[in-house]
Short mmCIF file of C-alpha atoms and ligand atoms in Angstrom, two decimals:
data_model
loop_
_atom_site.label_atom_id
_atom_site.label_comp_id
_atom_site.label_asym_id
_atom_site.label_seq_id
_atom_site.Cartn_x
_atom_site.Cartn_y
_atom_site.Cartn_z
CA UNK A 17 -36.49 -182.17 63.47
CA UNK A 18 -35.81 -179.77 66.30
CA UNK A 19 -32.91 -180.96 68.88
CA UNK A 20 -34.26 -178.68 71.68
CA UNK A 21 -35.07 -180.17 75.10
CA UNK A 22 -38.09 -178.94 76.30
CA UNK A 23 -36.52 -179.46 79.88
CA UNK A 24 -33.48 -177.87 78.59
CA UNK A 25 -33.16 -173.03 78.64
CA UNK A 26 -33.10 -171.41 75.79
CA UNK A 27 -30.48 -169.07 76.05
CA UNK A 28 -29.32 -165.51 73.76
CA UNK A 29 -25.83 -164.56 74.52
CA UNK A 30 -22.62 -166.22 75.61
CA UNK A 31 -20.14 -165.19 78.25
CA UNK A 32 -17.06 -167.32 77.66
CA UNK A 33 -13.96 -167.59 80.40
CA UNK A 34 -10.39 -167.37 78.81
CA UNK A 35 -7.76 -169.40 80.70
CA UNK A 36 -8.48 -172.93 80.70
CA UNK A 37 -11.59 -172.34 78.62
CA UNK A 38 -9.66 -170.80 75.45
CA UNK A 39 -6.89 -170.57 76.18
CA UNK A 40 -4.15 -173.59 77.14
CA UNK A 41 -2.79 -171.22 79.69
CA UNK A 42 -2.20 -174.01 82.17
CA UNK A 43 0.83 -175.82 80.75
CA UNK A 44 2.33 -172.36 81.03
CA UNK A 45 1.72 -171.82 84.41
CA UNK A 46 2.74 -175.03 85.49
CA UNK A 47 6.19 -174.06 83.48
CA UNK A 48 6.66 -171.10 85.79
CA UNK A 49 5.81 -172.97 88.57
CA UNK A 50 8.23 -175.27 88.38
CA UNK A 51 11.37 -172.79 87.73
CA UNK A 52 10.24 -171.56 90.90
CA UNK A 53 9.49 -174.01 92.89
CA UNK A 54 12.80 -175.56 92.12
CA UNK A 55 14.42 -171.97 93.02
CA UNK A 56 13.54 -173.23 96.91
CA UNK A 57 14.26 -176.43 96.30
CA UNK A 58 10.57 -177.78 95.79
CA UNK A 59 8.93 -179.93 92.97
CA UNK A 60 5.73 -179.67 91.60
CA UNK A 61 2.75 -182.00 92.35
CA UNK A 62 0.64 -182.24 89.33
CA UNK A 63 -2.22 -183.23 91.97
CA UNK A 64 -2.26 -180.14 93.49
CA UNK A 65 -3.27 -178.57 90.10
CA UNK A 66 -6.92 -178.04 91.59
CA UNK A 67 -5.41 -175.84 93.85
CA UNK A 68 -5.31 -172.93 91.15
CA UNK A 69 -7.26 -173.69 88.34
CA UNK A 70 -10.01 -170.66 87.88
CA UNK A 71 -8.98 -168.81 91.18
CA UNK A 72 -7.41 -165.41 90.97
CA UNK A 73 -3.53 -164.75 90.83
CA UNK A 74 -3.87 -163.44 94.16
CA UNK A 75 -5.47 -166.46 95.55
CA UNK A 76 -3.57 -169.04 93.33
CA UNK A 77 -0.06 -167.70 94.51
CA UNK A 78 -1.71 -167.94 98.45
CA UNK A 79 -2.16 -171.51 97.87
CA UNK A 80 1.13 -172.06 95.89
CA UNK A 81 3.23 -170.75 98.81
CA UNK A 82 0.67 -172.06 101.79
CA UNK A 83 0.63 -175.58 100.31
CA UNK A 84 4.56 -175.80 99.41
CA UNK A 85 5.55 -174.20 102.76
CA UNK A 86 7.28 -171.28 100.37
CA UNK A 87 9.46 -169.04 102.67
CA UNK A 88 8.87 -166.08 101.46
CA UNK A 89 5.30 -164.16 101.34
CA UNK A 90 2.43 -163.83 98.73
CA UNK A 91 3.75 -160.20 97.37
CA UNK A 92 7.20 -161.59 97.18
CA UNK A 93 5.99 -164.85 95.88
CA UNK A 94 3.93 -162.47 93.10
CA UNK A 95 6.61 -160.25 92.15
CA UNK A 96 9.46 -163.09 90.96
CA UNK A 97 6.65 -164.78 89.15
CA UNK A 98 4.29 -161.93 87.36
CA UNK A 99 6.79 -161.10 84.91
CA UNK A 100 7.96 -164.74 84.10
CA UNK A 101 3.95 -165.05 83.29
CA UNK A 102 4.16 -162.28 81.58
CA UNK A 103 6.88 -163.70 79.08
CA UNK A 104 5.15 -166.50 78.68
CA UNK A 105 1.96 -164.95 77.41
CA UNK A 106 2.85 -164.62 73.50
CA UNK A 107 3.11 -168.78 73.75
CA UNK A 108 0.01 -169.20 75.30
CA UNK A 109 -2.04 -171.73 72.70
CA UNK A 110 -5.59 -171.49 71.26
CA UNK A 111 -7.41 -174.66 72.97
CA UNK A 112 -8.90 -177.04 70.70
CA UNK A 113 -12.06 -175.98 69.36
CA UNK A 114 -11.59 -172.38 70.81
CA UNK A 115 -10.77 -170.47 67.17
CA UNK A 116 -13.98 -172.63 65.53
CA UNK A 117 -15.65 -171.24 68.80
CA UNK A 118 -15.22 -167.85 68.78
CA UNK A 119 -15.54 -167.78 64.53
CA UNK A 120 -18.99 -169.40 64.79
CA UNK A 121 -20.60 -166.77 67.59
CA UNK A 122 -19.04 -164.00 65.53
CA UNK A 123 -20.41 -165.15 62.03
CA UNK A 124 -23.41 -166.03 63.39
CA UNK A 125 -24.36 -162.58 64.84
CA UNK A 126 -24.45 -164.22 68.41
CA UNK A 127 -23.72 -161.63 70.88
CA UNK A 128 -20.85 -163.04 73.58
CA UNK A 129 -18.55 -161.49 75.88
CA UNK A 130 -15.41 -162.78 78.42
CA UNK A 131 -15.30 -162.92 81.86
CA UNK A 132 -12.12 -163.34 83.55
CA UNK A 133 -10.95 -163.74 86.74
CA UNK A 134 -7.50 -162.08 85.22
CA UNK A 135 -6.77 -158.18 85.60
CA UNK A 136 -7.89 -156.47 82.36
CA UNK A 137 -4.73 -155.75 81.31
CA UNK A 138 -3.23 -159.25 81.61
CA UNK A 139 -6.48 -160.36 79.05
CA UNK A 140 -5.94 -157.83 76.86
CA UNK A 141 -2.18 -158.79 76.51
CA UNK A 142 -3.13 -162.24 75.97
CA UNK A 143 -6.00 -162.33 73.54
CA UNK A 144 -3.77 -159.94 71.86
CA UNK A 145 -1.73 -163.11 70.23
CA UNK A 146 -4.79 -164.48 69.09
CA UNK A 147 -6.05 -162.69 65.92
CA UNK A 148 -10.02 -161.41 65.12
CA UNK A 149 -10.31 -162.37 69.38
CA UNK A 150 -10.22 -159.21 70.86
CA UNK A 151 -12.67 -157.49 68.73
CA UNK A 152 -14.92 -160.43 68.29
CA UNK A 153 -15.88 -160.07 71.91
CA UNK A 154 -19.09 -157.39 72.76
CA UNK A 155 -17.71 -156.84 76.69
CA UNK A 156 -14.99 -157.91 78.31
CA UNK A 157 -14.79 -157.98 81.89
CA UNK A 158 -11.70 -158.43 84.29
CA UNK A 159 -11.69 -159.69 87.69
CA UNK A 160 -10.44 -156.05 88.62
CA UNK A 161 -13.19 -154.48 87.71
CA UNK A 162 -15.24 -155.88 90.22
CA UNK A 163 -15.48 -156.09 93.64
CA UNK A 164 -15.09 -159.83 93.93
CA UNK A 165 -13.57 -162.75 91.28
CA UNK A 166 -15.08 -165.89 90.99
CA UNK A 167 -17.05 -168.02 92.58
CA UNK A 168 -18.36 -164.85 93.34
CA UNK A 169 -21.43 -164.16 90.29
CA UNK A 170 -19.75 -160.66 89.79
CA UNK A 171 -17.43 -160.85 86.72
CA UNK A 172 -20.54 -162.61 84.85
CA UNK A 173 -23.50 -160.21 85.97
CA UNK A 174 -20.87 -156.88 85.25
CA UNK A 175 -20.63 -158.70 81.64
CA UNK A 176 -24.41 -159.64 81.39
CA UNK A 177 -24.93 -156.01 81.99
CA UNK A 178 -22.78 -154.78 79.85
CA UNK A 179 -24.14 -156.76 76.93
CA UNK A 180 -27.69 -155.41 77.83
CA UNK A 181 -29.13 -158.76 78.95
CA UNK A 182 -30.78 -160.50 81.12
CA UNK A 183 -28.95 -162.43 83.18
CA UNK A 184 -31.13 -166.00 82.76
CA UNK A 185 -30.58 -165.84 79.20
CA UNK A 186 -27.00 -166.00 79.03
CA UNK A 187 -24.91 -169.10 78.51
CA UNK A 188 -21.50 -169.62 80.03
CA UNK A 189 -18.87 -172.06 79.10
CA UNK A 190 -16.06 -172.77 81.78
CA UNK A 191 -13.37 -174.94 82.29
CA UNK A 192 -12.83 -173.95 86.63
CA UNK A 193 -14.90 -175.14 89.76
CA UNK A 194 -15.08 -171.74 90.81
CA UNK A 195 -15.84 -170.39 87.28
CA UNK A 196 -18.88 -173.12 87.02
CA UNK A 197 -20.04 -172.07 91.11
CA UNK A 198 -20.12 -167.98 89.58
CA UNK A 199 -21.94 -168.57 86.71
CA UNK A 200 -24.74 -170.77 88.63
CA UNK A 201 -25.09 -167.96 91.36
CA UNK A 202 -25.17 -165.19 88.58
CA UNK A 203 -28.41 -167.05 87.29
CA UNK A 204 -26.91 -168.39 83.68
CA UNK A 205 -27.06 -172.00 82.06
CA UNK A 206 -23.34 -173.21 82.59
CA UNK A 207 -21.63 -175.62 80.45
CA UNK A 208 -18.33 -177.00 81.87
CA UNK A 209 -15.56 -178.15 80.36
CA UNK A 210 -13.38 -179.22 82.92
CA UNK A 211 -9.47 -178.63 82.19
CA UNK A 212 -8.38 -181.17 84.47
CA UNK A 213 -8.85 -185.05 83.93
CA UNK A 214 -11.10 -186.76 85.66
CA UNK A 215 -12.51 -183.67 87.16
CA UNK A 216 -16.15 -184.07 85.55
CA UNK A 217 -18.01 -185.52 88.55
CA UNK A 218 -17.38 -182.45 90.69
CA UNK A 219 -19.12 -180.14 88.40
CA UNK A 220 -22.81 -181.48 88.86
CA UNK A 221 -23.94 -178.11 89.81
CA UNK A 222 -22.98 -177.03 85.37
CA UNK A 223 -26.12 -177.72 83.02
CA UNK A 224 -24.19 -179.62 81.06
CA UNK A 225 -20.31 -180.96 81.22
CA UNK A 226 -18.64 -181.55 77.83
CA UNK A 227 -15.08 -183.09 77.14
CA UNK A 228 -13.71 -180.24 75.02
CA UNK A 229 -14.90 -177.27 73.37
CA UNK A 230 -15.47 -179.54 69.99
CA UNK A 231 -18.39 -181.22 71.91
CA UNK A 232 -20.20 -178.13 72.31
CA UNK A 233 -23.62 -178.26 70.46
CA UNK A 234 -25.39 -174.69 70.48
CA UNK A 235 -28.28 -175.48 69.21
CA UNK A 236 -29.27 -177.86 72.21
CA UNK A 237 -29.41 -173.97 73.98
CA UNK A 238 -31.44 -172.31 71.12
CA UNK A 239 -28.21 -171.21 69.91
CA UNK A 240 -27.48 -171.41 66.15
CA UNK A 241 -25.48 -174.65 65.09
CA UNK A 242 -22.05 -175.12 63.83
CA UNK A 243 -22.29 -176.01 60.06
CA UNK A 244 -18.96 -178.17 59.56
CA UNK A 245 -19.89 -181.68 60.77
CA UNK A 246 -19.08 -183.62 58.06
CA UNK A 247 -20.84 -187.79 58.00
CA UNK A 248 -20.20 -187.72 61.89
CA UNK A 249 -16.70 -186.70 61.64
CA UNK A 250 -15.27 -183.00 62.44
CA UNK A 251 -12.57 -181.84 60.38
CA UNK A 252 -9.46 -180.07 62.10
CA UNK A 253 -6.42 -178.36 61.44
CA UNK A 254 -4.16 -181.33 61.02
CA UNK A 255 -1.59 -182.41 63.34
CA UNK A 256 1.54 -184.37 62.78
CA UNK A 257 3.01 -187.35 65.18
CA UNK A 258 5.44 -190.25 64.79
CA UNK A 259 8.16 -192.27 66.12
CA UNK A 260 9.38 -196.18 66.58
CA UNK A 261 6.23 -198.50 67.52
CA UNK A 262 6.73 -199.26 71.06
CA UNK A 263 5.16 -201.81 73.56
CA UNK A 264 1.51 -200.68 74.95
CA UNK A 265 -0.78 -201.79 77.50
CA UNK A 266 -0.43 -205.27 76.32
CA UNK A 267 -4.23 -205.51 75.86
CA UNK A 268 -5.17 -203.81 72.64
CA UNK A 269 -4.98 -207.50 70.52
CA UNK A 270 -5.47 -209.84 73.87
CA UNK A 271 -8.50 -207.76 75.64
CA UNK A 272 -10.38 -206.23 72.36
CA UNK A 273 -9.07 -207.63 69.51
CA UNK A 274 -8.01 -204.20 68.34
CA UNK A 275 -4.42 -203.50 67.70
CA UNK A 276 -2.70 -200.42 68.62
CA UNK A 277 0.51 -199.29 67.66
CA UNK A 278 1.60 -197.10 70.64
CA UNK A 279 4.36 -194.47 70.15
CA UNK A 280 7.21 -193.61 73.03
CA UNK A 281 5.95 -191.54 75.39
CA UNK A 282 8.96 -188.72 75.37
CA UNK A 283 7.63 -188.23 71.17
CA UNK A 284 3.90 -187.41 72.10
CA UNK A 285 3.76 -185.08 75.57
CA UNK A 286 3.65 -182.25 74.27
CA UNK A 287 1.26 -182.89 71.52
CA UNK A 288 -0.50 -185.25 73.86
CA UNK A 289 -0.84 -181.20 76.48
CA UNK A 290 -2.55 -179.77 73.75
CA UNK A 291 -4.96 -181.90 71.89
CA UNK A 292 -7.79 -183.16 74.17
CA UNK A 293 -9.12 -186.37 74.33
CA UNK A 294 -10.93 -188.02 72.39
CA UNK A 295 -11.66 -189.92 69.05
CA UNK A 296 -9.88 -189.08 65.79
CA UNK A 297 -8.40 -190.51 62.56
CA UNK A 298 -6.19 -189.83 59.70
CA UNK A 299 -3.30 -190.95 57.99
CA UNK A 300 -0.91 -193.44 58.83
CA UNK A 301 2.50 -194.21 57.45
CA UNK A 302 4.84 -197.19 58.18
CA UNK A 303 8.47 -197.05 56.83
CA UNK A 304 9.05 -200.21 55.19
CA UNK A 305 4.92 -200.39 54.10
CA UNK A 306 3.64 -198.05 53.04
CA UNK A 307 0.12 -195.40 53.70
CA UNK A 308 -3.25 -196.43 56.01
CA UNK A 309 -6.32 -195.54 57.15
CA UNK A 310 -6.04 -194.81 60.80
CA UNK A 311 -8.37 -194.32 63.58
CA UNK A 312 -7.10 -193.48 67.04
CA UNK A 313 -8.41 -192.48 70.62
CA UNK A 314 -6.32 -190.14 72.92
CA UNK A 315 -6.78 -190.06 76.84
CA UNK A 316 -7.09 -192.14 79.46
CA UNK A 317 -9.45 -194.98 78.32
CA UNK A 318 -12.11 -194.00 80.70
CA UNK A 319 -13.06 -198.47 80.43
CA UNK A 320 -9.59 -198.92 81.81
CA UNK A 321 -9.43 -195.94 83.94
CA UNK A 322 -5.26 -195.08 82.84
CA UNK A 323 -3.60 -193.04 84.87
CA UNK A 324 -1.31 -192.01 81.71
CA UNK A 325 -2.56 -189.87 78.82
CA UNK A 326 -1.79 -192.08 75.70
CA UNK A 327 -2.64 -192.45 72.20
CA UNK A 328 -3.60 -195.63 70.61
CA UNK A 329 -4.03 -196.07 67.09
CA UNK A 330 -5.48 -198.70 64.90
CA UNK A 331 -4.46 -199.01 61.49
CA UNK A 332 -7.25 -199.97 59.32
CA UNK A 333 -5.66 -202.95 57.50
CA UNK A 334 -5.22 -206.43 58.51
CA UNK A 335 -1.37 -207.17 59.02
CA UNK A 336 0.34 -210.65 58.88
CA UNK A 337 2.69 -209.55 61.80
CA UNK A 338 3.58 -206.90 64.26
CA UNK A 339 5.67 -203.99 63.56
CA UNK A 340 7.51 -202.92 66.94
CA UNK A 341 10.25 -200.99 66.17
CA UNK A 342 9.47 -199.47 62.74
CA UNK A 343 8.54 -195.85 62.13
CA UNK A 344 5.04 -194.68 62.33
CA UNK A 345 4.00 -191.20 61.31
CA UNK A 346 0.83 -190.32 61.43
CA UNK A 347 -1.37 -187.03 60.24
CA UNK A 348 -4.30 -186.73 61.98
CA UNK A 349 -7.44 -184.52 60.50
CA UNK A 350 -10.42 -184.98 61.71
CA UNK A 351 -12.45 -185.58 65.08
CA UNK A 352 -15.27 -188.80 66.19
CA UNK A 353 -16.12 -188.19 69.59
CA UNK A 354 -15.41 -187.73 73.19
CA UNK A 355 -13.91 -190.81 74.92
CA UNK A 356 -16.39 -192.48 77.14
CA UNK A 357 -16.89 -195.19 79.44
CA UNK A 358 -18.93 -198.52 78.87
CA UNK A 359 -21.30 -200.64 80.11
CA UNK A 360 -19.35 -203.97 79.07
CA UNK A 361 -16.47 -204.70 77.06
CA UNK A 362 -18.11 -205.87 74.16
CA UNK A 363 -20.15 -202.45 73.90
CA UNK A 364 -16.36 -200.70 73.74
CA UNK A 365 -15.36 -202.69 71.09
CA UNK A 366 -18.76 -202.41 68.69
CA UNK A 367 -18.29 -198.57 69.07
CA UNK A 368 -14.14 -198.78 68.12
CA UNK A 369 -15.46 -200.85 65.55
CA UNK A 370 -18.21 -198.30 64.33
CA UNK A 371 -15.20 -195.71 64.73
CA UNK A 372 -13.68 -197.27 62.35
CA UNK A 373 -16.15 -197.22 60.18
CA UNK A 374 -16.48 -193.89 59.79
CA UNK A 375 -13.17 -192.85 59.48
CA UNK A 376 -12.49 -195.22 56.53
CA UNK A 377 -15.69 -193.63 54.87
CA UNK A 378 -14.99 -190.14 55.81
CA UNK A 379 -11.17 -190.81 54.72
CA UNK A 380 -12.72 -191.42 51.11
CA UNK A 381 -14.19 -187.40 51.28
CA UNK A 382 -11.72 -184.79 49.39
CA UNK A 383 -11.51 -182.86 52.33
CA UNK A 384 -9.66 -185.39 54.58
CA UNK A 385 -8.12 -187.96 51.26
CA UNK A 386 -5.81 -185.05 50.25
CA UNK A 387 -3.56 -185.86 53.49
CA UNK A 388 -2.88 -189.16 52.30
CA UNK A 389 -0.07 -186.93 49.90
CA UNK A 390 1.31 -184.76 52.88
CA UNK A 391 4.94 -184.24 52.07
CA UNK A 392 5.23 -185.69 56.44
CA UNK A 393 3.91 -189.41 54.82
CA UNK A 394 6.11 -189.28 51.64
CA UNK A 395 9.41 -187.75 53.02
CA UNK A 396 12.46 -189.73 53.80
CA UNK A 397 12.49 -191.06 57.05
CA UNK A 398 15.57 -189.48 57.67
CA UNK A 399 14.27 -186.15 59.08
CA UNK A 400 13.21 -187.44 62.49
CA UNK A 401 9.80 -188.01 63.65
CA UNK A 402 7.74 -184.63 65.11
CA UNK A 403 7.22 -181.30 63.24
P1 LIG B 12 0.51 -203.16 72.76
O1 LIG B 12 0.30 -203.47 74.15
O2 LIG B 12 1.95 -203.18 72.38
O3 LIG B 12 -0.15 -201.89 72.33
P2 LIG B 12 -1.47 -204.41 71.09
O4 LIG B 12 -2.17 -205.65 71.47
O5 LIG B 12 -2.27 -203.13 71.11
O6 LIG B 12 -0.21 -204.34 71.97
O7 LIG B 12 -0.87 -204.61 69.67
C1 LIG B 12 -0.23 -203.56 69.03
C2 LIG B 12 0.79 -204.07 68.03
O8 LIG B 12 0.17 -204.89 67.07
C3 LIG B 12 1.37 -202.91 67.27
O9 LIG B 12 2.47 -202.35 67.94
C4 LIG B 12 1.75 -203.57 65.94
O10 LIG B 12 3.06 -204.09 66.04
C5 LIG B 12 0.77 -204.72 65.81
N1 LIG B 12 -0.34 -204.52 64.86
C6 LIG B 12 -0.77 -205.44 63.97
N2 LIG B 12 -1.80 -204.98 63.26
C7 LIG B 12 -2.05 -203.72 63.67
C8 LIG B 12 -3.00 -202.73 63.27
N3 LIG B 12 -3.89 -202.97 62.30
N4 LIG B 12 -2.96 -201.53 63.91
C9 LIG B 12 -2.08 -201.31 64.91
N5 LIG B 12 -1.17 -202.19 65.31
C10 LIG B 12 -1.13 -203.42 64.70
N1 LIG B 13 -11.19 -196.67 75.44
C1 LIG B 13 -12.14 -196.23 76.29
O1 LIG B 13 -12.08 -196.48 77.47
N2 LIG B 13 -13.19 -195.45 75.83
C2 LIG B 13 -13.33 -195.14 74.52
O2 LIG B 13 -14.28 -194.44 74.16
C3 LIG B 13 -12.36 -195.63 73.60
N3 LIG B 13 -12.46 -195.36 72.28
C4 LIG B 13 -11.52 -195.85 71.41
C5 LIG B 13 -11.66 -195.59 70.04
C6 LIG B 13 -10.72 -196.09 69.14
C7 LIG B 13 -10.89 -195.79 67.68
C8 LIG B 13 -9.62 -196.87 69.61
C9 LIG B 13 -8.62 -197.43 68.65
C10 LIG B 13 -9.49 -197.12 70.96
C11 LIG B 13 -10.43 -196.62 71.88
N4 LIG B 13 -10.34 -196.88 73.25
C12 LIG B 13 -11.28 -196.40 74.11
C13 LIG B 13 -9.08 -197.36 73.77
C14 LIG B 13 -9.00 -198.79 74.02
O3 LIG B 13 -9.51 -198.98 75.31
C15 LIG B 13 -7.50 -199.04 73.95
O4 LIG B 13 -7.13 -199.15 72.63
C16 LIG B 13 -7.11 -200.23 74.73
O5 LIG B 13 -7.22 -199.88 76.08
C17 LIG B 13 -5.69 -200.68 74.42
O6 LIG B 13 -4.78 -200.17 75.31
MG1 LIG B 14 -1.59 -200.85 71.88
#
C-alpha cells in the first residue's frame, strides 16, 4: 500500500534548520536573557518569545533592547551577551527526535544539508557537541554567508545549490515563522514544527505542521521511512521522573473518568523544557505498592486549552483509593502520539482509552518490559526523586 498523496511533492533532499529545529537552543537563550535583563533591572516575558525565535542575533538583540527599553545599544547589548551564549553552547540539548532524525537521512543515503540563520562559526561550535552531526550533513550554510538571513529564501537556495539540486525538490523542516516564510519563497515543501506552544495556526503558509520531530513521516514526501515503529508505539531513550502525588486539575476522575496522578510542578520543569508533548507510557512505581503499567500525556491538553505544561499519568490498574502524597517514579520509554484536540469529550476519552491499550500491549514487548527492573523502580526511596 503506498502512503503517497497524489496532491502531496515528492521531494529528494532535506535542508534542516538547527536552533529550535535540532537543537533545544531556546531554554538557553532565555537563560542568558534573563541574567541580563535582570542586570538593568528587567524581567523576562515568556510572551515576547516570538520576538526572537528564527531571526538573526543581530535582529533578535534589536528587538530584545527595543522591546525592554534596554539603555544601552544593539553592539553593546551584543557584546555582554555573545560570550555568555557562547558558554552556554556545550549544554545546548539534542531535541527530541533530532539524533533518530539525522541517523535515519544518513543511513538511508538521503542527501540533507543545514541552513542557519547563525554565523558559520557559531554552528560549527555547536553541532560540534553533538557526535556523527557535523559530518552527517552534505552543506552547511550560515546566515553569513549570504547576503540576507531568513525570511529571506537565501540561506536555503545557497544550500540547495550547494547540494546540486533543484530547488522544488528539496524538503525543509523548521521550527521559526521566518524559517517557514524562507523556505516557501526559496520554492521547497516546508514542514514546520513550531517551537513555541500554540504557535501552529500561524504557520498555514508550511506544507505540513507537525508537533515534534517524532511526528515526521518521510515517506508521505517520497522520502524513505523510519523503520522503528513498533505496534503503534515509538520507542525512546528512556527518561526518569518522580515525586509526592499532588492535587491536579480536579477533573481527571470527575470530567473523564481517567485518573491522573499529577506530580509537583518544581520536580518536572525541566524535564517538562525538553520532552515535547505528547502521548507516552512506561513504568510506574508507587512506594508502598508496588510496579504499573502507565500511560501518560504531556502538554497543554489542547480539549482544555491549559495554560500550564503538565504531565498526567494514568496508571493502568484499578485502585481502591487515592494515593496523594505517596511517591511516584516513573520511567518512561516509548512514544503514542501528538496531543490533539477533539470534537467532543467522549471522543477524548475513547482515544485515552485506546492509548491505553496500546501501551499495556506494547509494555508486554522485550524491548519496553525490561524497564519494569530499572534499578530507578527498585531502589530505596531514600535517594530523592529525579536523576
Ligand atoms: P487530580 O485533579 O488530583 O489530578 P484526578 O481526578 O485526576 O485528580 O485523580 C487523580 C488521583 O486519583 C491520583 O492523584 C491518585 O491519588 C488517584 N488514582 C486512583 N487511581 C488512579 C490511577 N489508576 N491512575 C492515576 N491516579 C489514580
Ligand atoms: N488531553 C487532550 O486535550 N488531548 C489529548 O490528546 C490527550 N491525550 C491524553 C492521553 C492520555 C493517555 C492521558 C492519560 C491523558 C490525555 N489527555 C489529553 C489529558 C486529559 O485531558 C487530562 O488527563 C485531563 O485534562 C485531566 O487533567
Ligand atoms: Mg490528574
Amino acid at each position: 500500500m503506498s502512503t503517497l498523496n497524489p496532491l502531496r511533492r515528492v521531494v529528494s533532499h532535506v535542508i534542516l534548520d538547527l536552533d529550535g529545529t535540532l537543537l533545544n537552543t531556546d531554554g538557553i537563550v532565555i537563560e542568558v536573557l534573563k541574567v541580563v535583563l535582570a542586570q538593568y533591572g528587567k524581567k523576562w516575558d515568556g510572551k515576547k518569545s516570538h520576538r526572537i525565535v528564527g531571526k538573526t542575533p543581530f535582529e533578535a538583540a534589536s528587538a530584545v533592547v527595543e522591546d525592554y527599553e534596554l539603555p544601552c545599544t544593539i553592539a553593546e547589548f551584543m557584546s555582554a551577551t555573545t560570550p555568555m551564549f557562547s558558554n552556554q553552547w556545550c549544554n545546548i540539548k539534542a531535541l527530541p527526535g533530532a539524533n533518530r532524525l539525522v541517523r535515519h537521512l544518513r543511513l538511508k543515503g538521503v542527501p540533507f544539508g543545514l541552513a542557519s540563520n547563525s554565523p558559520r562559526a557559531n554552528i560549527d561550535a555547536k553541532l560540534s557537541y553533538h557526535h556523527g552531526w557535523t559530518e552527517s550533513f552534505w552543506a552547511i550554510v550560515g546566515g553569513n554567508e549570504v547576503e540576507n538571513g531568513k525570511p529571506s529564501p537565501d540561506v536555503f537556495l545557497e544550500a540547495a545549490r550547494r547540494l546540486k539540486v533543484d530547488p522544488s525538490n528539496c524538503l525543509v523542516i523548521e521550527d521559526s515563522l521566518p524559517g517557514v516564510m524562507a523556505g516557501k519563497a526559496a520554492g521547497m515543501v516546508v514542514v514546520a514544527v513550531p517551537s513555541l506552544p500554540k504557535q501552529a495556526g500561524l504557520f498555514n503558509s508550511a506544507d505540513e505542521v507537525i508537533n515534534s520531530l517524532l511526528d515526521f513521516h518521510p515517506e508521505k514526501w517520497g522520502l524513505p521511512p523510519f523503520d522503528d515503529w513498533i505496534e503503534d508505539t515509538l520507542p525512546i531513550e528512556p527518561w526518569y521522573i518522580g515525586g509526592p502525588v499532588v492535587k491536579g486539575f480536579g477533573r481527571g476522575s470527575k470530567v473523564l473518568g481517567i485518573p491522573t496522578a499529577n506530580l509537583p510542578a518544581e520536580n518536572i520543569s525541566g524535564l517538562l523544557s525538553e520532552h515535547t508533548s505528547g502521548v507516552y507510557f512506561g513504568w510506574a512505581k508507587l512506594s508502598t505498592r508496588g510496579i504499573y503499567k502507565m500511560v501518560m500525556s504531556i502538554g497543554w491538553n489542547p480539549y482544555f486549552n491549559n495554560t500550564e505544561k503538565t504531565v498526567e499519568p494514568w496508571l493502568l490498574h484499578e485502585f481502591d483509593d487515592d494515593f496523594y502524597g505517596e511517591e511516584l517514579r516513573l520511567v518512561v520509554v516509548g512514544y503514542i502520539r501528538p496531543e490533539a484536540n477533539f470534537p467532543s469529550l467522549d471522543s477524548l476519552i475513547q482515544r485515552i482509552r485506546q492509548d491505553g491499550r496500546i501501551a499495556e500491549k506494547a509494555l508486554e514487548l522485550p524491548i519496553y518490559a525490561g524497564y519494569k527492573d530499572d534499578p530507578y523502580l527498585k531502589n530505596s526511596f531514600q535517594l530523592n526523586n529525579c536523576c
